[in-house]
Coordinates of C-alpha atoms in Angstrom, one line a residue:
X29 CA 260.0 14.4 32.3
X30 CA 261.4 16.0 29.5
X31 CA 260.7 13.2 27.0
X32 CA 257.3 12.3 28.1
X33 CA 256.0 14.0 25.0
X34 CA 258.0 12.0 22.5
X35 CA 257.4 9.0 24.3
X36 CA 253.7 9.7 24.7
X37 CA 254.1 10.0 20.3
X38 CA 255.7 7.1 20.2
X39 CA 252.7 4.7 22.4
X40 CA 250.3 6.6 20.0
X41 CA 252.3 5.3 17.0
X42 CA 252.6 1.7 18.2
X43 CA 248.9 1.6 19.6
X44 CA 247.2 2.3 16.3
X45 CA 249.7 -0.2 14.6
X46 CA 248.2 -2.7 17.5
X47 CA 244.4 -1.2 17.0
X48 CA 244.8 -1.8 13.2
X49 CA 245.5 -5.5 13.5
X50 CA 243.5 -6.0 16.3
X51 CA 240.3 -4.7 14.4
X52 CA 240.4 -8.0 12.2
X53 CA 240.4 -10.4 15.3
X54 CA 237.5 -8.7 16.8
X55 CA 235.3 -8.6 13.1
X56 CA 236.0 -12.0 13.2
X57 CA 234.9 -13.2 16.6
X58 CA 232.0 -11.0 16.6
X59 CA 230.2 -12.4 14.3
X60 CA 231.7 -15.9 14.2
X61 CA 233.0 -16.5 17.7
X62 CA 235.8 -17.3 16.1
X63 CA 239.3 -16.5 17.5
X64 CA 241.6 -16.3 14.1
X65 CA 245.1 -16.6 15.1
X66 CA 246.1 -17.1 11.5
X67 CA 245.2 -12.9 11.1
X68 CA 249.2 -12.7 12.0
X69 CA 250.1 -14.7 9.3
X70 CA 247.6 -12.3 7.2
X71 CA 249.5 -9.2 8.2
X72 CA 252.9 -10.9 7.0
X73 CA 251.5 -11.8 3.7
X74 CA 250.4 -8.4 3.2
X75 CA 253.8 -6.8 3.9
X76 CA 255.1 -9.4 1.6
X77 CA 252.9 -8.8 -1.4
X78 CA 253.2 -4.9 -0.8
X79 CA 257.2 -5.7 -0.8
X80 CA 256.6 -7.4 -4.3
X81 CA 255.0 -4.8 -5.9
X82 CA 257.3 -2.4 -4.9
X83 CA 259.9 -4.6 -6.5
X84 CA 258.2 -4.9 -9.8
X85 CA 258.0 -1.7 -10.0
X86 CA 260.9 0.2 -12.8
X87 CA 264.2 1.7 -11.0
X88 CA 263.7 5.0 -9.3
X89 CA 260.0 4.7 -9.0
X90 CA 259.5 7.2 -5.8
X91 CA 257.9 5.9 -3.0
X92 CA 255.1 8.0 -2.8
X93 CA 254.2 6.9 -6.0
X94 CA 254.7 3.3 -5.3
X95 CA 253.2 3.3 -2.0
X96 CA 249.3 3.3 -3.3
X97 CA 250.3 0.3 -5.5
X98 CA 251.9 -1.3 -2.4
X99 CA 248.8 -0.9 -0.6
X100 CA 246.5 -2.3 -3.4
X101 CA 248.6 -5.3 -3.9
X102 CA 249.3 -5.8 0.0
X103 CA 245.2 -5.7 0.4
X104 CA 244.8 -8.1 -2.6
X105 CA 247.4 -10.5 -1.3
X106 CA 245.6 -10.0 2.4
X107 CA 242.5 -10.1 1.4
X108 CA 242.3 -13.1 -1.0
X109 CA 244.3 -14.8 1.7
X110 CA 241.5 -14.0 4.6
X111 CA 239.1 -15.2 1.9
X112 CA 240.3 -18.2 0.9
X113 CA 241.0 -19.6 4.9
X114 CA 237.2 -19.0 5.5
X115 CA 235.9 -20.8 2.6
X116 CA 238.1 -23.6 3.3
X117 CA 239.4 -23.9 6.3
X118 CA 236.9 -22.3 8.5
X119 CA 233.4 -22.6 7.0
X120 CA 233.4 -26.6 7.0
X121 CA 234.0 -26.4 10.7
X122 CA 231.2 -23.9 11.2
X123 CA 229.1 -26.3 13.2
X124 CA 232.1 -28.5 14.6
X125 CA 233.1 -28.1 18.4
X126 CA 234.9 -25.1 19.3
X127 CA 238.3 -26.6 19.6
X128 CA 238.5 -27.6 16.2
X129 CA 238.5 -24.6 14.1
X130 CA 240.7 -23.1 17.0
X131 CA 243.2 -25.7 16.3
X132 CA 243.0 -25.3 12.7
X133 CA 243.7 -21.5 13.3
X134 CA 247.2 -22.5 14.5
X135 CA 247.9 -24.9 11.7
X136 CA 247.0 -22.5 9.0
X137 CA 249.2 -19.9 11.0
X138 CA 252.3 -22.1 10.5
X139 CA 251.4 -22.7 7.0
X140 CA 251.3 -19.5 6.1
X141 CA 254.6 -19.1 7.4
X142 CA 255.9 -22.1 6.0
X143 CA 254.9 -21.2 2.2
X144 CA 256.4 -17.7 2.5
X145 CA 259.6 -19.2 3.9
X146 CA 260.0 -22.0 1.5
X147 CA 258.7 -20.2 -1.7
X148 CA 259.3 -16.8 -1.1
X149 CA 262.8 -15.7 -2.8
X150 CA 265.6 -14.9 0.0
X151 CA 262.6 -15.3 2.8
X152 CA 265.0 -17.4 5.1
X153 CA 266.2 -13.8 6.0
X154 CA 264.6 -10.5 6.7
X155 CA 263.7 -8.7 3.6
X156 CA 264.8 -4.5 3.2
X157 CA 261.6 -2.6 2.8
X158 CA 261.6 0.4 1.8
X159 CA 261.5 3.6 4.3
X160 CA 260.5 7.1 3.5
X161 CA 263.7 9.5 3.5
X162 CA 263.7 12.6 4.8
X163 CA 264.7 14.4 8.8
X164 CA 261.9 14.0 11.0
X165 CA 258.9 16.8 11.4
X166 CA 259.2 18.1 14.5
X167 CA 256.1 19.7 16.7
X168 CA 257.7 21.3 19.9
X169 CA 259.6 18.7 22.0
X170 CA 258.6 15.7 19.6
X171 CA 259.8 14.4 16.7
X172 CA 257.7 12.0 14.2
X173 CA 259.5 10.0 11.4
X174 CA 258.7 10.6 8.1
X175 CA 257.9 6.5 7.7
X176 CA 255.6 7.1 10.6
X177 CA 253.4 9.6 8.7
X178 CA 251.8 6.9 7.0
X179 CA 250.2 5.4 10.0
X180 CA 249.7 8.8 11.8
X181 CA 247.2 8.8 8.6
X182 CA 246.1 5.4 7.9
X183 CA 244.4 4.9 10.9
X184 CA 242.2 7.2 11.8
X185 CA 240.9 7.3 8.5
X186 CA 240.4 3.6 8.4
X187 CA 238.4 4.0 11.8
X188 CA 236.4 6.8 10.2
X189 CA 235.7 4.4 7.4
X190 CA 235.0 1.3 8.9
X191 CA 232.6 3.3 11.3
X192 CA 230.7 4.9 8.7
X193 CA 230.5 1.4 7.0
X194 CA 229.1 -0.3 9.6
X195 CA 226.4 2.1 11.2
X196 CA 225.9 3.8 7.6
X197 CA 225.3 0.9 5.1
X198 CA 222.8 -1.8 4.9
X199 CA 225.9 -4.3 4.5
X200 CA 227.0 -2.7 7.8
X201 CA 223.7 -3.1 9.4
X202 CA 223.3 -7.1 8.2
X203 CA 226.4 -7.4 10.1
X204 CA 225.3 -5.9 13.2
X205 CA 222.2 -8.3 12.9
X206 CA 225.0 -11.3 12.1
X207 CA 226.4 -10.6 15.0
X208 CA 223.7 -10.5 17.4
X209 CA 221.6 -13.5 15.7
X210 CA 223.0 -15.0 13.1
X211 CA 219.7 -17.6 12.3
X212 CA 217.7 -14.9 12.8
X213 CA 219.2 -13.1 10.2
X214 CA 219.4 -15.8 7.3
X215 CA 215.8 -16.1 8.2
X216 CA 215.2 -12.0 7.6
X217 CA 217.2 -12.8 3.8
X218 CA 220.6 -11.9 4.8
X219 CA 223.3 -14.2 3.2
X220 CA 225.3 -14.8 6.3
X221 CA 227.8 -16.7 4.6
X222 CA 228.1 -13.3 2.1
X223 CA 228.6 -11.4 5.6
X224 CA 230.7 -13.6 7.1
X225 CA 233.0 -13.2 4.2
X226 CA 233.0 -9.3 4.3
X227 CA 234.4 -9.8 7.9
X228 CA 237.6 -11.4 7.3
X229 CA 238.4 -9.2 4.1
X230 CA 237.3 -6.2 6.3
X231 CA 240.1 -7.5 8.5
X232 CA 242.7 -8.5 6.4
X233 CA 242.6 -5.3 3.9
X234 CA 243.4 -3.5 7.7
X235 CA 245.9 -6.0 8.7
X236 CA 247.4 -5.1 5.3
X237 CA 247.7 -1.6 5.8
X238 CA 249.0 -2.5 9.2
X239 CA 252.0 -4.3 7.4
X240 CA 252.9 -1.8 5.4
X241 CA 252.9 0.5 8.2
X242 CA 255.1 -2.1 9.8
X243 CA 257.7 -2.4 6.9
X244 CA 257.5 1.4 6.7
X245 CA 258.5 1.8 10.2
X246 CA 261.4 -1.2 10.6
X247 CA 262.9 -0.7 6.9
X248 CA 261.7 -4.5 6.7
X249 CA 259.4 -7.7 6.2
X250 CA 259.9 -11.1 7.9
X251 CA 258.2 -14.3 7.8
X252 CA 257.8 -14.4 11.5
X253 CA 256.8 -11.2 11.8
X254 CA 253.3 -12.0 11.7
X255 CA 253.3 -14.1 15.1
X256 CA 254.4 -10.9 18.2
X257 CA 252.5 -8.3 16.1
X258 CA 249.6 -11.1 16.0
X259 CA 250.1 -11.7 19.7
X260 CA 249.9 -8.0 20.7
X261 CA 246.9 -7.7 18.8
X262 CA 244.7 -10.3 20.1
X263 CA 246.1 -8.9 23.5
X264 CA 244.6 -5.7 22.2
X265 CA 241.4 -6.8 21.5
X266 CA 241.0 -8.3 24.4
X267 CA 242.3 -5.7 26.5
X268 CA 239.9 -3.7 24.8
X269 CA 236.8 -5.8 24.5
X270 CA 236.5 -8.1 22.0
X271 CA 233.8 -8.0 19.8
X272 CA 234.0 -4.2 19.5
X273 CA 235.6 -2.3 16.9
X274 CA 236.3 0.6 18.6
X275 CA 237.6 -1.1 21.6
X276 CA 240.2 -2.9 19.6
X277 CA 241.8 0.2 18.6
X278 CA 241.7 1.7 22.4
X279 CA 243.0 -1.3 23.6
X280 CA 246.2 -1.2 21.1
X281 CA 246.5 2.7 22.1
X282 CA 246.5 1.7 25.5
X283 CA 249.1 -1.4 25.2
X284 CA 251.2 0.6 22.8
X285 CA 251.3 3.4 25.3
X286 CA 252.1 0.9 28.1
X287 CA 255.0 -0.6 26.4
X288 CA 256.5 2.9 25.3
X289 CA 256.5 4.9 29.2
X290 CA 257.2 0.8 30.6
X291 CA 260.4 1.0 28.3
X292 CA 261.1 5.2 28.9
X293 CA 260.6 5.0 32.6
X294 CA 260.3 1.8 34.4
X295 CA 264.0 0.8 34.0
X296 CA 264.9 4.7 35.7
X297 CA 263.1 3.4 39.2
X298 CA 265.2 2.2 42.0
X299 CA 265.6 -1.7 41.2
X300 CA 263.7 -2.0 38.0
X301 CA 266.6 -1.6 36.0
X302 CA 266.7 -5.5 34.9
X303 CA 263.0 -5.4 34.1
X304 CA 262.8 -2.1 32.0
X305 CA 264.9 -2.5 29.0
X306 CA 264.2 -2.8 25.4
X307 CA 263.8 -6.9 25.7
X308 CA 261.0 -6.9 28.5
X309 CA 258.9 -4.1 26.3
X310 CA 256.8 -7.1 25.5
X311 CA 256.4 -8.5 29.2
X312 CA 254.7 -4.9 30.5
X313 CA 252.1 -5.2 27.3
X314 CA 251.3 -8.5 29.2
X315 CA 251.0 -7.1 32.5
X316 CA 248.6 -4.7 32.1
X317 CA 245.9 -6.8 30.4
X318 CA 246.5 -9.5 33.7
X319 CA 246.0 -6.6 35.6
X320 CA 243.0 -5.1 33.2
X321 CA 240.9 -8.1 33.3
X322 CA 241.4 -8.8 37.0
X323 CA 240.0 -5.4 37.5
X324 CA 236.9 -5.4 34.3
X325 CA 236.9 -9.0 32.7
X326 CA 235.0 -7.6 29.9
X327 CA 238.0 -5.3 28.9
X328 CA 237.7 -1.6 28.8
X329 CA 234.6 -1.0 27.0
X330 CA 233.2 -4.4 27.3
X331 CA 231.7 -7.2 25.2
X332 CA 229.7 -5.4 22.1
X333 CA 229.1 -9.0 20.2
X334 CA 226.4 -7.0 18.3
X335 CA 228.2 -3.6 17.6
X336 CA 226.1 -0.9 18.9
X337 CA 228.3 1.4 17.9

């Protein structure tokens, strides 16, 4: 019991890393009803455009001063990215059966990763990113990496930000009305397609930050990376609620918590040993959204399609 304080740190960590990708899948389907499993792809793009800034940057640039320019390029790259797949992928099948632009989700996905792999110099293999140096800061019995300070940061104050945005600002508001009625709302004078638009480079500047969090944490960038931390996301929304932001970022706390005590402690109980270890992390994180939505279908805090938040 000893540990349960780091590992408690550690599913806090992981969950907003989850939350913050997770936010852009439920932007998207609230307002589109649109399930975007390209926004995986988006995150790796990010990391990768964050990664070439940081290498076009002059020898012995410190990271603390290249990280802002990381994160402005990795939400460029993200963001026009997002962009450009509504515009042309997504928006012509706005009126098409609900198959279609699913389908075309996936297709993009592998695209995405395609084009990184072929064009990307020395993508075929993992790419170093850089980590912050430095011992760990330890408070009491846990420790937190330095290269975890970043997200310790990042996401609350994107919540705080996207929260203020979208119960604060009149763009906020013609989103909530979006959401809840989209016809209605062209017909009030609000450019849905302008809206629409905001969503997925809402989504993709936090899927961006989420990257470099990523490369930040594992010391690197891959072109598959996209598709688990994708996977766990959507899982997060769902598990959540999808269709509200806030629920996106409790469900990631809540699977990244799952997966760090299923890891810690499940493989310590009398049999479990085979199904606790470090390769059936992902399994658990599985498990308890089967057993979530067998219990509330509508994920924790339930379908907001209109954010009331």
């Amino acid at each position: 019991m000893h540990d349960l304080p780091q590992q408690l740190a550690n599913g806090l960590i992981l969950g907003a890393l989850y939350g913050l990708v997770a936010i852009g899948y439920t932007m998207v389907y609230g307002i589109v009803q649109l399930i975007n499993f390209a926004h995986g792809e988006i995150v790796m793009v990010g990391g990768f455009g964050a990664l070439t800034a940081y290498l076009a940057l002059p020898g012995g640039t410190t990271l603390w001063l290249a990280l802002p320019l990381m994160l402005i390029a990795g939400i460029l790259v993200s963001t026009l990215t997002a962009v450009a797949a509504e515009r042309f992928a997504y928006r012509p099948l706005r009126t098409a059966p609900r198959l279609a632009p699913l389908i075309t989700a996936i297709g993009l996905s592998i695209l995405l990763q395609q084009l990184v792999f072929s064009f990307y110099p020395d993508a075929k293999k993992a790419r170093v990113f850089p980590k912050i140096p430095g011992e760990p800061f330890e408070i009491g019995s846990v420790a937190i990496q330095r290269s975890d300070l970043f997200l310790v940061l990042a996401a609350p104050l994107c919540m705080i930000a996207l929260g203020w945005f979208v119960t604060r600002t009149r763009s906020g508001r013609a989103m909530q009305a979006t959401s809840q009625d989209p016809d209605t709302a062209k017909l009030m004078g609000i450019d849905t397609d302008r809206i629409i638009v905001m969503a997925f480079a809402i989504g993709a500047a936090f899927a961006a930050v989420a990257a470099v969090a990523y490369g930040l944490r594992s010391g690197q960038v891959d072109f598959r990376m996209g598709f688990l931390l994708g996977l766990k996301a959507f899982t997060a929304a769902v598990l959540g609620g999808i269709g509200n932001i806030y629920g996106a970022m409790l469900g990631g706390i809540t699977l990244g918590l799952a997966e760090a005590l299923a890891t810690g402690y499940i493989q310590h109980l009398p049999g479990m040993h085979l199904f606790g270890g470090g390769a059936w992390k992902d399994v658990w994180a599985f498990v308890l959204l089967i057993v979530v939505l067998l219990v509330r279908p509508q994920g924790l805090l339930g379908e907001r399609v209109a954010d009331r938040a």
